[in-house]
Short mmCIF file of C-alpha atoms in Angstrom, two decimals:
data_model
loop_
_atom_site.label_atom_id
_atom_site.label_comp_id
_atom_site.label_asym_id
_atom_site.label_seq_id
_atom_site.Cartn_x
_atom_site.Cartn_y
_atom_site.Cartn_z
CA UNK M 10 47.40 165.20 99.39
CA UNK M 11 51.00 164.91 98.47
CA UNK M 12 53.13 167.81 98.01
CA UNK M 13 56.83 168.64 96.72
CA UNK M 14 58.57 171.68 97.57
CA UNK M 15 61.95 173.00 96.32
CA UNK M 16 63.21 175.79 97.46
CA UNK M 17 65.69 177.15 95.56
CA UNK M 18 64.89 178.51 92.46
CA UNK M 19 68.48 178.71 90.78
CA UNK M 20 71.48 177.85 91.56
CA UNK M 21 74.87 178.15 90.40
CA UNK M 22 78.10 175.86 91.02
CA UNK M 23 81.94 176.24 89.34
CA UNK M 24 82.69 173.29 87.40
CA UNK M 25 84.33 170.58 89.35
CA UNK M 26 82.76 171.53 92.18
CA UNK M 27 79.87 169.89 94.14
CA UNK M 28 76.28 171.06 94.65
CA UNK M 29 73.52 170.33 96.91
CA UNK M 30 69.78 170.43 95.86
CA UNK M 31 67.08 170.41 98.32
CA UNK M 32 63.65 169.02 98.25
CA UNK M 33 61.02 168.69 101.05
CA UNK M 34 57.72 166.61 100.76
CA UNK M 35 54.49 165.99 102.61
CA UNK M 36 52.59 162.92 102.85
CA UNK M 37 50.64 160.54 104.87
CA UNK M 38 51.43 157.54 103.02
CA UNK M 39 53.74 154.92 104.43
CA UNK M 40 55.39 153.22 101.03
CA UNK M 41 56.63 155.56 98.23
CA UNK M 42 58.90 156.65 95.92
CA UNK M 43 61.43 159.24 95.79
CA UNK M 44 63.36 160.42 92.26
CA UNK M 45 65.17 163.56 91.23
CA UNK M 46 64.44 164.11 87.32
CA UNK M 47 66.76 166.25 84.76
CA UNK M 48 65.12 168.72 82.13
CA UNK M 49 68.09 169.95 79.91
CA UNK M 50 67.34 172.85 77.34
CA UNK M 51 66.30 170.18 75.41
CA UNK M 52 63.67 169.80 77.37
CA UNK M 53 64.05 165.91 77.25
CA UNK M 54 63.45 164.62 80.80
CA UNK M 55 65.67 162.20 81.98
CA UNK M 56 65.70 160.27 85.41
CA UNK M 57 68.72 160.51 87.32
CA UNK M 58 68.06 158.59 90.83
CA UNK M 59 65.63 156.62 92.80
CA UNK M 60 64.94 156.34 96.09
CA UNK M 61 62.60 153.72 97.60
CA UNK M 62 60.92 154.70 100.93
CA UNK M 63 61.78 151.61 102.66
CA UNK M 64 65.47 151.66 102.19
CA UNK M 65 67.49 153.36 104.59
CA UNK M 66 70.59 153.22 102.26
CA UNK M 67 70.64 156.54 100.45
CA UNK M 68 70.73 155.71 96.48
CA UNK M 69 73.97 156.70 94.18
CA UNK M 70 74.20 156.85 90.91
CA UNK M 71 77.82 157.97 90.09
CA UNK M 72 78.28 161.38 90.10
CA UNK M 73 74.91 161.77 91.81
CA UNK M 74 74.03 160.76 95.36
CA UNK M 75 70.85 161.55 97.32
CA UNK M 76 70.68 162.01 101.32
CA UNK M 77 67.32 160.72 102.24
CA UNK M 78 65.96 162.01 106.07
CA UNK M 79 62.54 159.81 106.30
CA UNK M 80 61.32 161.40 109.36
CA UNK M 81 62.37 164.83 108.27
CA UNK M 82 60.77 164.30 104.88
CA UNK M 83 63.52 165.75 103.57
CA UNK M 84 65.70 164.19 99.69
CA UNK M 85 68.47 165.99 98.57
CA UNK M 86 70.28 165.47 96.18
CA UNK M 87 74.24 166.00 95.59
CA UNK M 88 75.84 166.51 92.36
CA UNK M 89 79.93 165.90 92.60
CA UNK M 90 82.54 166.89 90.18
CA UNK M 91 80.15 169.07 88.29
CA UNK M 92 80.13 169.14 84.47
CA UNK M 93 79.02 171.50 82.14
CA UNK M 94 76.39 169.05 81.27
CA UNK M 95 74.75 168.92 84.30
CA UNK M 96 73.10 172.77 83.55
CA UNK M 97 69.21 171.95 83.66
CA UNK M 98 66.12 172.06 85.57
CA UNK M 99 65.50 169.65 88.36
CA UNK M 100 62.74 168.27 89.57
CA UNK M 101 62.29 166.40 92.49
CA UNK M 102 58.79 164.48 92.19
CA UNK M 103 57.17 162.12 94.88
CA UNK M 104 55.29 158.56 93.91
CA UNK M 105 53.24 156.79 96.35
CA UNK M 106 53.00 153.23 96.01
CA UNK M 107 50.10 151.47 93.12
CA UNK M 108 48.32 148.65 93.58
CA UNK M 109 46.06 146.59 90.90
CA UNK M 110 49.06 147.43 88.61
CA UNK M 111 48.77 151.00 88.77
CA UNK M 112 52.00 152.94 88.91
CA UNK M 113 50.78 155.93 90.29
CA UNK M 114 51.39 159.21 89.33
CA UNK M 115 54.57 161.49 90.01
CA UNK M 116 53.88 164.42 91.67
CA UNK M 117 56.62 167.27 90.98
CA UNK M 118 58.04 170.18 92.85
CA UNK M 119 58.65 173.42 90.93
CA UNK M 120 62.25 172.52 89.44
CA UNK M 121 66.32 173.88 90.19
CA UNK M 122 67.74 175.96 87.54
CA UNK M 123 71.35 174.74 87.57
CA UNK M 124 73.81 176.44 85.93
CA UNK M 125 77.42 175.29 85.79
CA UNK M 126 79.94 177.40 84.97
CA UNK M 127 83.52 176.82 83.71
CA UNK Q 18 66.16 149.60 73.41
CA UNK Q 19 64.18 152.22 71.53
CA UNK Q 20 62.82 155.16 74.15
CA UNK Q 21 59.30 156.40 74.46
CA UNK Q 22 58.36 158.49 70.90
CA UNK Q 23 55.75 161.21 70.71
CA UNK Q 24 54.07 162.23 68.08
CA UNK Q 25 53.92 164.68 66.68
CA UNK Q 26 56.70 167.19 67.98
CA UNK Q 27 55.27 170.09 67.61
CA UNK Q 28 51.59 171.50 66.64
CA UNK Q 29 50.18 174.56 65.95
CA UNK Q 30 46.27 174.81 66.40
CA UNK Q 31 43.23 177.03 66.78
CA UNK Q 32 40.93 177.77 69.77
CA UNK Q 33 38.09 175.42 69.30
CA UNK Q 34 39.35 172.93 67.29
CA UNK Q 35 40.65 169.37 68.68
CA UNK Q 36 44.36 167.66 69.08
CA UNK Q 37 44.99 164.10 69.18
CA UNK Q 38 48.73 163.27 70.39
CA UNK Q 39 50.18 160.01 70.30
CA UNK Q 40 52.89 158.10 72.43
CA UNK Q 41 54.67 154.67 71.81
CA UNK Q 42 55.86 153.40 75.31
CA UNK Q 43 59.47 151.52 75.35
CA UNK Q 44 58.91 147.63 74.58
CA UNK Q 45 57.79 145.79 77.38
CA UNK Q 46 56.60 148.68 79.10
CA UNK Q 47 52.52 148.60 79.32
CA UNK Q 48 51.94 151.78 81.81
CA UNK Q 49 51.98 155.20 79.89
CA UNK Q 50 51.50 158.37 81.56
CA UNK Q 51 50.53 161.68 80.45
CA UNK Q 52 52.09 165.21 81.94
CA UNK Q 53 50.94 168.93 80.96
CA UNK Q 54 54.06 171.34 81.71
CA UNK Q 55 53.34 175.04 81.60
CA UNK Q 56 55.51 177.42 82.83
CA UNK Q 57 53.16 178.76 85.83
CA UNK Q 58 51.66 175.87 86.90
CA UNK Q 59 54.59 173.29 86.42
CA UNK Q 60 54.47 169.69 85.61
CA UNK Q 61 50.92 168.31 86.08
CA UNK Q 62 49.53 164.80 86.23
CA UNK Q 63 46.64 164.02 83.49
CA UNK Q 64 46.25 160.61 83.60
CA UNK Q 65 47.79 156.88 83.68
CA UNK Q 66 46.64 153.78 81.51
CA UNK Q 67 47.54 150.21 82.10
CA UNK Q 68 46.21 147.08 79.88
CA UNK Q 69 44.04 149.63 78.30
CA UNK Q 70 42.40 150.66 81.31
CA UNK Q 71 42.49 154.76 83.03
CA UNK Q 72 43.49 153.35 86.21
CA UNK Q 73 44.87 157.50 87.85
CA UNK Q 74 43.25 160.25 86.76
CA UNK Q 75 44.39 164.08 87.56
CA UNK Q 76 42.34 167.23 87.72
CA UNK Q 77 41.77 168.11 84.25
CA UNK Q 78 38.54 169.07 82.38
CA UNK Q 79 36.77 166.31 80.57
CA UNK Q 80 38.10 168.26 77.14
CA UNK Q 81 40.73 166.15 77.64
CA UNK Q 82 40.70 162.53 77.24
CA UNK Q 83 43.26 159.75 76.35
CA UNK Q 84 42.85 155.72 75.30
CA UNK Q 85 45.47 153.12 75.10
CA UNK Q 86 45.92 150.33 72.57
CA UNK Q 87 46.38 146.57 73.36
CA UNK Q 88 50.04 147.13 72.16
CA UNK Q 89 50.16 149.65 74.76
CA UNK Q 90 50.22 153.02 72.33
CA UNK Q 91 48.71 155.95 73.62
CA UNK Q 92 46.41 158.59 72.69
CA UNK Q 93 45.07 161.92 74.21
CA UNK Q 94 42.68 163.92 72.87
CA UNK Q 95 41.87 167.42 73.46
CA UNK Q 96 38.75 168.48 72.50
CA UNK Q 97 37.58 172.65 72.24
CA UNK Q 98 41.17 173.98 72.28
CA UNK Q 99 41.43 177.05 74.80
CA UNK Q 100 44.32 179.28 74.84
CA UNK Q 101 45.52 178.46 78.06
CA UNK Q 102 46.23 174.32 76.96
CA UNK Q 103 49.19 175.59 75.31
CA UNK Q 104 52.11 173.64 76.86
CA UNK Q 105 54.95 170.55 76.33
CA UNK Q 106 52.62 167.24 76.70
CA UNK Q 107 54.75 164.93 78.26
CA UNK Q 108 54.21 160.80 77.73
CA UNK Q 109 56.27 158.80 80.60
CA UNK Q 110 56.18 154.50 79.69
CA UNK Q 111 56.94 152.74 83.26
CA UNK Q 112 57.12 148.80 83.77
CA UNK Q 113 57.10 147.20 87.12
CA UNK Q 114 59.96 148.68 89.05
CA UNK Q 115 58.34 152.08 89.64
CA UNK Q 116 60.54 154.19 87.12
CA UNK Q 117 58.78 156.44 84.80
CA UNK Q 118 60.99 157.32 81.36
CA UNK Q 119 59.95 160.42 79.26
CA UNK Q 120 59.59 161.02 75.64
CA UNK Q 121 60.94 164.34 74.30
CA UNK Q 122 57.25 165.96 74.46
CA UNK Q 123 54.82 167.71 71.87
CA UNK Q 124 54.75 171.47 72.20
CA UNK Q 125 51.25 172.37 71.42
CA UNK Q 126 50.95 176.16 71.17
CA UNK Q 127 47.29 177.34 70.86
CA UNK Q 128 46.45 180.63 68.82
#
């Protein structure tokens, strides 16, 4: 079975400033997916970056970058230039690969409380 | 493009009676998943459908129970409401390229 861990609770960054979330996973599988999700108060959650498995190029997404260790199992993810708009949860949640059309099911860690402060 | 839509936003109901929620996947997209989020046990997997078909499957009771359309609208259904399937429902619509996208939820609270 697939697991997610993240291991910091909360966090807190000055705006402007960069932050570093961590997230470890387990897993036997071979091809899979990697994202980082955003849960504002809203509770609305939105996808901020993927990272395929098979790609050793770690995946940006403007402000947002990810370093991806394969063997370590290790995807964290790096927020720069923090904005007051980044405050949410994060969750980093793991996908292995469907077949027959299937998509597969994320499985999440326990979420990031970010706060950013001005 | 219109994002995924759940219906309704929020619902009040009674132990023992049933809940049907409904989610309209973004056009085009014909895999919709269902999440439970509670605040002890997290975001949960309940199931996935695909041309109409269950094709995942978490570890839920059978109380709960879902269908989807041929225009790829989903339902669950949960059937002898207990007090502890109080939670945000999350709906996620996916096409091929392995990207789930979220609705805003239905917060069923169970009294």
């Amino acid at each position: 079975a697939q697991t997610v861990t993240q291991s910091q609770p909360e966090m807190s960054v000055q705006e402007a400033e960069t932050v570093t979330l961590s997230c470890t996973y387990d897993t036997s599988e071979s091809n899979y997916y990697l994202f980082w999700y955003k849960q504002p108060p809203s509770r609305q959650m939105i996808l901020v970056i993927r990272q395929e498995a098979y790609k050793q190029q770690n995946a940006t997404e403007n402000r947002f970058s990810v370093n991806f260790q394969k063997a370590a199992k290790s995807f964290s993810l790096k927020i720069s230039d923090s904005q007051l708009g980044d405050t949410a949860m994060y969750f980093c949640a793991f996908m292995k690969h469907g077949y027959g059309g299937s998509q597969g099911n994320l499985i999440f860690g326990k979420g990031t409380k970010l706060s950013v402060k001005p | 493009k219109a994002g995924v839509t759940q219906t309704p936003r929020y619902l009040i109901k009674t132990r023992g009676q049933q809940v049907t929620l409904s989610c309209s996947p973004i056009s085009g997209h014909r895999s919709v998943s269902w999440y439970q989020q509670t605040p002890g046990q997290g975001l949960q997997f309940l199931f996935e459908y695909f041309s109409e078909t269950q094709r995942n499957k978490g570890n839920f009771p059978g109380r709960f129970s879902g269908r989807q359309f041929s225009n790829s609208r989903s339902e669950m259904n949960v059937s002898t409401l207990e007090l502890g399937d109080s939670a945000l429902y999350l709906c996620a619509s996916s096409n091929v390229v392995y990207e789930q996208y979220f609705g805003p939820g239905t917060r069923l609270t169970v009294t």
